[in-house]
Amino acid sequence: MKRLIACLDTIGGRVTKGVKFFDNIDIAPADEMAEKMQSLQIDEIIFFDVTASNEKRMIDIETMKKVADKVSIPFIVGGGIRNTDDIRAAISVGANKVSIDSVAVRNPEIIREGAAEFGSKAIVLSTQVKRDENFPSGYQVYIDGARVATGLDAMEWIKRGEELGAGEICVNSIDLDGVATGYDIALMEKSQEAVSVPLIASGGAGKPEHLLDVFTKTRADAAIISSMLYSPRLPRNYTPVELKEFLTANGVAMK
């Protein structure tokens, strides 16, 4: 069963929408948007505090508390997770999973420690990658809101993440983030060859056909959508209900 995950990038408790991690437009309060997405039958929500890592601060726990009060569907939080204490704090306010990214590159043991204490299913390794032919896989890992190149090959990194205990891996294409031209299918194909844990595709969805492509051409277990749900830059937005009806009609078994 495939899942649709609404990505809500947040700054100061408000949802914002950028292109390739920049030029953000303010959308709405995070808790209100989460409640709306739940009412429209989204399967999960992932919140990224997009400036937390770059600003070297903890994730916005107060906003997460507000979200937890308004939704009952699973939600994931990421951005600014620095250690197992931060993982514990996020889970204690209602998050089902945490997404770790920059901190995992700097301290890979946090994956092992988090999985040992909270279970692998609670640990999502999220990685931002950019095309780079100087690397064996053709992709390099970036951190700190896609601002800092790491010198890590993307496939080697997600392999290590799985070995350390990540229960799910989210692969986001920086090149396609927010541009609404479709997911990087080649990236997902390489990812599914590298690891066996569930994969989340991220970056590039703009219309229902893009979801159909990633679910039928790769083994992505879930797909992150954001622009097509609420970006004012697109000619139209879609509801999760519409998207699920389209995918089901085209033979994709949805949650």
CSV table of C-alpha atoms in Angstrom, one decimal:
chain,number,residue,atom,x,y,z
A,1,MET,CA,0.0,0.0,0.0
A,2,LYS,CA,1.5,3.3,-1.1
A,3,ARG,CA,1.4,6.4,1.1
A,4,LEU,CA,1.1,10.2,0.3
A,5,ILE,CA,3.1,12.4,2.7
A,6,ALA,CA,2.4,16.1,2.9
A,7,CYS,CA,5.7,18.0,3.4
A,8,LEU,CA,5.2,21.2,5.4
A,9,ASP,CA,8.4,23.2,5.5
A,10,THR,CA,8.2,25.6,8.5
A,11,ILE,CA,9.9,28.8,9.6
A,12,GLY,CA,8.8,30.4,12.8
A,13,GLY,CA,5.8,28.1,13.1
A,14,ARG,CA,4.5,28.9,9.6
A,15,VAL,CA,4.4,26.8,6.5
A,16,THR,CA,6.6,28.2,3.7
A,17,LYS,CA,7.2,27.1,0.1
A,18,GLY,CA,10.5,27.5,-1.7
A,19,VAL,CA,12.2,26.4,-4.9
A,20,LYS,CA,15.4,24.4,-4.5
A,21,PHE,CA,15.4,25.4,-0.8
A,22,PHE,CA,15.3,29.2,-1.5
A,23,ASP,CA,12.9,32.1,-2.4
A,24,ASN,CA,10.3,31.0,0.2
A,25,ILE,CA,6.7,32.2,0.2
A,26,ASP,CA,4.7,32.3,3.4
A,27,ILE,CA,1.6,30.0,3.3
A,28,ALA,CA,-0.1,29.5,6.6
A,29,PRO,CA,0.3,28.5,10.3
A,30,ALA,CA,1.7,25.0,10.5
A,31,ASP,CA,-1.0,23.6,12.9
A,32,GLU,CA,-3.8,25.0,10.7
A,33,MET,CA,-2.3,23.5,7.5
A,34,ALA,CA,-1.8,20.1,9.2
A,35,GLU,CA,-5.4,20.0,10.3
A,36,LYS,CA,-6.5,20.9,6.8
A,37,MET,CA,-4.3,18.1,5.3
A,38,GLN,CA,-5.7,15.6,7.7
A,39,SER,CA,-9.3,16.6,6.7
A,40,LEU,CA,-8.4,16.0,3.1
A,41,GLN,CA,-7.2,12.4,3.8
A,42,ILE,CA,-3.4,12.8,3.6
A,43,ASP,CA,-1.7,9.6,5.0
A,44,GLU,CA,1.1,11.3,6.9
A,45,ILE,CA,2.7,14.7,7.4
A,46,ILE,CA,6.4,15.5,7.6
A,47,PHE,CA,7.5,18.8,9.1
A,48,PHE,CA,10.9,20.3,8.3
A,49,ASP,CA,12.1,23.2,10.4
A,50,VAL,CA,14.1,24.4,7.4
A,51,THR,CA,16.4,26.8,9.2
A,52,ALA,CA,17.0,24.9,12.4
A,53,SER,CA,20.1,23.0,11.3
A,54,ASN,CA,21.6,26.0,9.6
A,55,GLU,CA,21.0,28.1,12.7
A,56,LYS,CA,22.3,25.4,14.9
A,57,ARG,CA,19.2,25.3,17.1
A,58,MET,CA,16.6,22.7,18.3
A,59,ILE,CA,13.5,22.0,16.3
A,60,ASP,CA,10.5,24.2,17.1
A,61,ILE,CA,8.9,22.0,19.8
A,62,GLU,CA,6.1,24.5,20.6
A,63,THR,CA,4.8,24.3,17.0
A,64,MET,CA,4.9,20.5,17.1
A,65,LYS,CA,2.8,20.6,20.3
A,66,LYS,CA,0.2,22.7,18.5
A,67,VAL,CA,0.2,20.2,15.6
A,68,ALA,CA,-0.2,17.2,17.9
A,69,ASP,CA,-3.3,18.8,19.4
A,70,LYS,CA,-5.0,19.0,16.0
A,71,VAL,CA,-4.1,15.9,14.2
A,72,SER,CA,-4.4,12.1,14.8
A,73,ILE,CA,-2.6,10.9,11.7
A,74,PRO,CA,1.2,10.0,11.9
A,75,PHE,CA,3.5,12.9,11.6
A,76,ILE,CA,7.3,13.1,11.3
A,77,VAL,CA,9.5,16.0,12.4
A,78,GLY,CA,12.9,17.0,11.1
A,79,GLY,CA,15.4,19.8,11.1
A,80,GLY,CA,17.4,20.7,14.2
A,81,ILE,CA,17.5,17.2,15.7
A,82,ARG,CA,20.9,17.2,17.3
A,83,ASN,CA,20.9,14.1,19.7
A,84,THR,CA,18.8,11.5,21.3
A,85,ASP,CA,17.4,14.0,23.8
A,86,ASP,CA,15.9,15.9,20.9
A,87,ILE,CA,14.5,12.7,19.4
A,88,ARG,CA,12.9,12.0,22.8
A,89,ALA,CA,11.5,15.5,23.0
A,90,ALA,CA,9.9,15.3,19.6
A,91,ILE,CA,8.4,11.9,20.3
A,92,SER,CA,7.2,13.0,23.7
A,93,VAL,CA,5.0,15.8,22.1
A,94,GLY,CA,3.4,13.4,19.7
A,95,ALA,CA,5.7,12.8,16.7
A,96,ASN,CA,5.6,9.2,15.5
A,97,LYS,CA,9.0,9.4,13.7
A,98,VAL,CA,11.9,11.8,13.4
A,99,SER,CA,13.8,12.7,10.3
A,100,ILE,CA,17.5,13.1,10.8
A,101,ASP,CA,19.7,14.7,8.1
A,102,SER,CA,22.6,17.0,8.8
A,103,VAL,CA,23.3,15.7,12.2
A,104,ALA,CA,23.5,12.2,10.9
A,105,VAL,CA,26.2,13.2,8.5
A,106,ARG,CA,28.2,14.8,11.3
A,107,ASN,CA,27.5,12.1,13.8
A,108,PRO,CA,26.3,8.8,12.1
A,109,GLU,CA,26.1,7.1,15.5
A,110,ILE,CA,22.9,9.0,16.2
A,111,ILE,CA,21.2,6.7,13.8
A,112,ARG,CA,22.3,3.6,15.8
A,113,GLU,CA,21.6,5.3,19.1
A,114,GLY,CA,18.1,6.5,18.0
A,115,ALA,CA,17.2,3.1,16.6
A,116,ALA,CA,18.3,1.3,19.7
A,117,GLU,CA,16.3,3.5,22.0
A,118,PHE,CA,13.2,4.2,20.0
A,119,GLY,CA,13.1,1.5,17.4
A,120,SER,CA,14.2,1.6,13.7
A,121,LYS,CA,10.7,2.5,12.6
A,122,ALA,CA,11.0,5.8,14.5
A,123,ILE,CA,14.1,6.8,12.6
A,124,VAL,CA,13.9,8.2,9.1
A,125,LEU,CA,17.2,9.1,7.4
A,126,SER,CA,16.5,12.0,5.2
A,127,THR,CA,19.1,13.0,2.7
A,128,GLN,CA,19.3,16.0,0.3
A,129,VAL,CA,21.2,15.1,-2.9
A,130,LYS,CA,22.3,17.0,-6.0
A,131,ARG,CA,23.5,15.6,-9.3
A,132,ASP,CA,27.3,15.5,-9.5
A,133,GLU,CA,29.1,13.4,-12.1
A,134,ASN,CA,32.2,13.5,-9.9
A,135,PHE,CA,30.7,10.9,-7.6
A,136,PRO,CA,30.2,7.2,-8.4
A,137,SER,CA,26.4,7.3,-8.2
A,138,GLY,CA,26.2,10.6,-9.9
A,139,TYR,CA,24.8,12.3,-6.8
A,140,GLN,CA,26.4,14.1,-3.8
A,141,VAL,CA,24.9,14.6,-0.4
A,142,TYR,CA,24.2,18.2,0.9
A,143,ILE,CA,23.4,19.3,4.5
A,144,ASP,CA,22.3,22.4,6.4
A,145,GLY,CA,19.2,23.1,4.2
A,146,ALA,CA,21.0,22.1,1.0
A,147,ARG,CA,23.6,24.8,1.6
A,148,VAL,CA,26.7,22.7,2.3
A,149,ALA,CA,28.3,20.0,0.1
A,150,THR,CA,29.6,17.0,2.1
A,151,GLY,CA,31.8,15.1,-0.3
A,152,LEU,CA,29.7,12.0,0.4
A,153,ASP,CA,28.3,9.8,-2.4
A,154,ALA,CA,24.6,9.6,-2.0
A,155,MET,CA,24.3,5.8,-2.5
A,156,GLU,CA,27.2,5.0,-0.2
A,157,TRP,CA,25.6,7.2,2.5
A,158,ILE,CA,22.1,5.7,2.4
A,159,LYS,CA,23.7,2.2,2.5
A,160,ARG,CA,25.5,3.2,5.7
A,161,GLY,CA,22.3,4.7,7.1
A,162,GLU,CA,20.5,1.4,6.6
A,163,GLU,CA,23.4,-0.5,8.2
A,164,LEU,CA,23.3,1.8,11.2
A,165,GLY,CA,19.6,1.1,11.7
A,166,ALA,CA,17.5,3.7,9.8
A,167,GLY,CA,14.0,2.1,9.3
A,168,GLU,CA,13.1,4.3,6.4
A,169,ILE,CA,15.0,6.5,4.0
A,170,CYS,CA,13.8,9.7,2.3
A,171,VAL,CA,15.7,10.8,-0.8
A,172,ASN,CA,15.2,14.3,-1.9
A,173,SER,CA,16.4,15.8,-5.2
A,174,ILE,CA,17.7,19.3,-4.6
A,175,ASP,CA,17.7,19.8,-8.4
A,176,LEU,CA,14.0,19.2,-8.7
A,177,ASP,CA,12.8,20.5,-5.3
A,178,GLY,CA,9.8,22.7,-5.9
A,179,VAL,CA,10.1,22.8,-9.7
A,180,ALA,CA,7.1,20.5,-10.3
A,181,THR,CA,8.5,18.6,-13.3
A,182,GLY,CA,8.4,15.1,-11.8
A,183,TYR,CA,10.5,13.0,-9.5
A,184,ASP,CA,14.1,12.0,-10.3
A,185,ILE,CA,13.2,8.4,-11.3
A,186,ALA,CA,16.9,7.5,-12.0
A,187,LEU,CA,17.7,8.6,-8.4
A,188,MET,CA,15.0,6.4,-7.0
A,189,GLU,CA,16.1,3.4,-9.1
A,190,LYS,CA,19.6,3.8,-7.8
A,191,SER,CA,18.3,4.1,-4.3
A,192,GLN,CA,16.3,0.9,-4.5
A,193,GLU,CA,19.3,-1.0,-5.7
A,194,ALA,CA,21.4,0.4,-2.7
A,195,VAL,CA,19.0,-0.3,0.2
A,196,SER,CA,16.1,-2.6,1.1
A,197,VAL,CA,14.3,-0.5,3.7
A,198,PRO,CA,11.2,1.5,2.7
A,199,LEU,CA,12.0,4.5,0.5
A,200,ILE,CA,10.3,7.9,0.4
A,201,ALA,CA,10.6,9.8,-2.9
A,202,SER,CA,10.8,13.6,-2.6
A,203,GLY,CA,11.4,16.6,-4.8
A,204,GLY,CA,9.6,17.4,-8.1
A,205,ALA,CA,5.9,16.4,-7.9
A,206,GLY,CA,3.6,18.8,-9.8
A,207,LYS,CA,0.8,16.8,-11.1
A,208,PRO,CA,-0.9,13.4,-10.5
A,209,GLU,CA,1.1,11.7,-13.4
A,210,HIS,CA,4.3,12.3,-11.5
A,211,LEU,CA,3.0,10.2,-8.6
A,212,LEU,CA,1.9,7.5,-11.0
A,213,ASP,CA,5.4,7.4,-12.5
A,214,VAL,CA,7.3,7.1,-9.2
A,215,PHE,CA,4.9,4.4,-7.8
A,216,THR,CA,4.9,2.3,-11.0
A,217,LYS,CA,8.5,2.8,-12.2
A,218,THR,CA,10.2,2.4,-8.8
A,219,ARG,CA,9.5,0.6,-5.5
A,220,ALA,CA,9.0,3.9,-3.6
A,221,ASP,CA,6.8,3.1,-0.6
A,222,ALA,CA,5.7,6.7,-0.2
A,223,ALA,CA,5.9,10.0,-2.0
A,224,ILE,CA,6.3,13.5,-0.5
A,225,ILE,CA,4.1,16.2,-2.0
A,226,SER,CA,4.1,19.9,-1.2
A,227,SER,CA,4.0,22.3,-4.1
A,228,MET,CA,1.1,20.5,-5.8
A,229,LEU,CA,-0.9,20.8,-2.5
A,230,TYR,CA,-0.5,24.5,-1.8
A,231,SER,CA,2.1,26.3,-3.8
A,232,PRO,CA,0.7,29.6,-5.3
A,233,ARG,CA,3.4,29.2,-8.0
A,234,LEU,CA,1.5,26.4,-9.7
A,235,PRO,CA,-1.5,26.9,-12.0
A,236,ARG,CA,-3.6,24.7,-9.8
A,237,ASN,CA,-3.4,22.7,-6.6
A,238,TYR,CA,-4.7,19.2,-5.9
A,239,THR,CA,-6.2,17.6,-2.8
A,240,PRO,CA,-5.0,14.3,-1.4
A,241,VAL,CA,-8.5,12.9,-2.1
A,242,GLU,CA,-8.1,13.7,-5.8
A,243,LEU,CA,-4.7,12.3,-6.0
A,244,LYS,CA,-5.7,9.0,-4.3
A,245,GLU,CA,-8.7,8.6,-6.6
A,246,PHE,CA,-6.4,9.1,-9.7
A,247,LEU,CA,-3.8,6.7,-8.5
A,248,THR,CA,-6.4,4.0,-7.5
A,249,ALA,CA,-8.0,4.3,-10.9
A,250,ASN,CA,-4.7,3.7,-12.4
A,251,GLY,CA,-4.0,0.5,-10.5
A,252,VAL,CA,-1.9,1.8,-7.6
A,253,ALA,CA,-3.0,0.4,-4.2
A,254,MET,CA,-3.2,3.3,-1.8
A,255,LYS,CA,-3.3,3.3,2.0
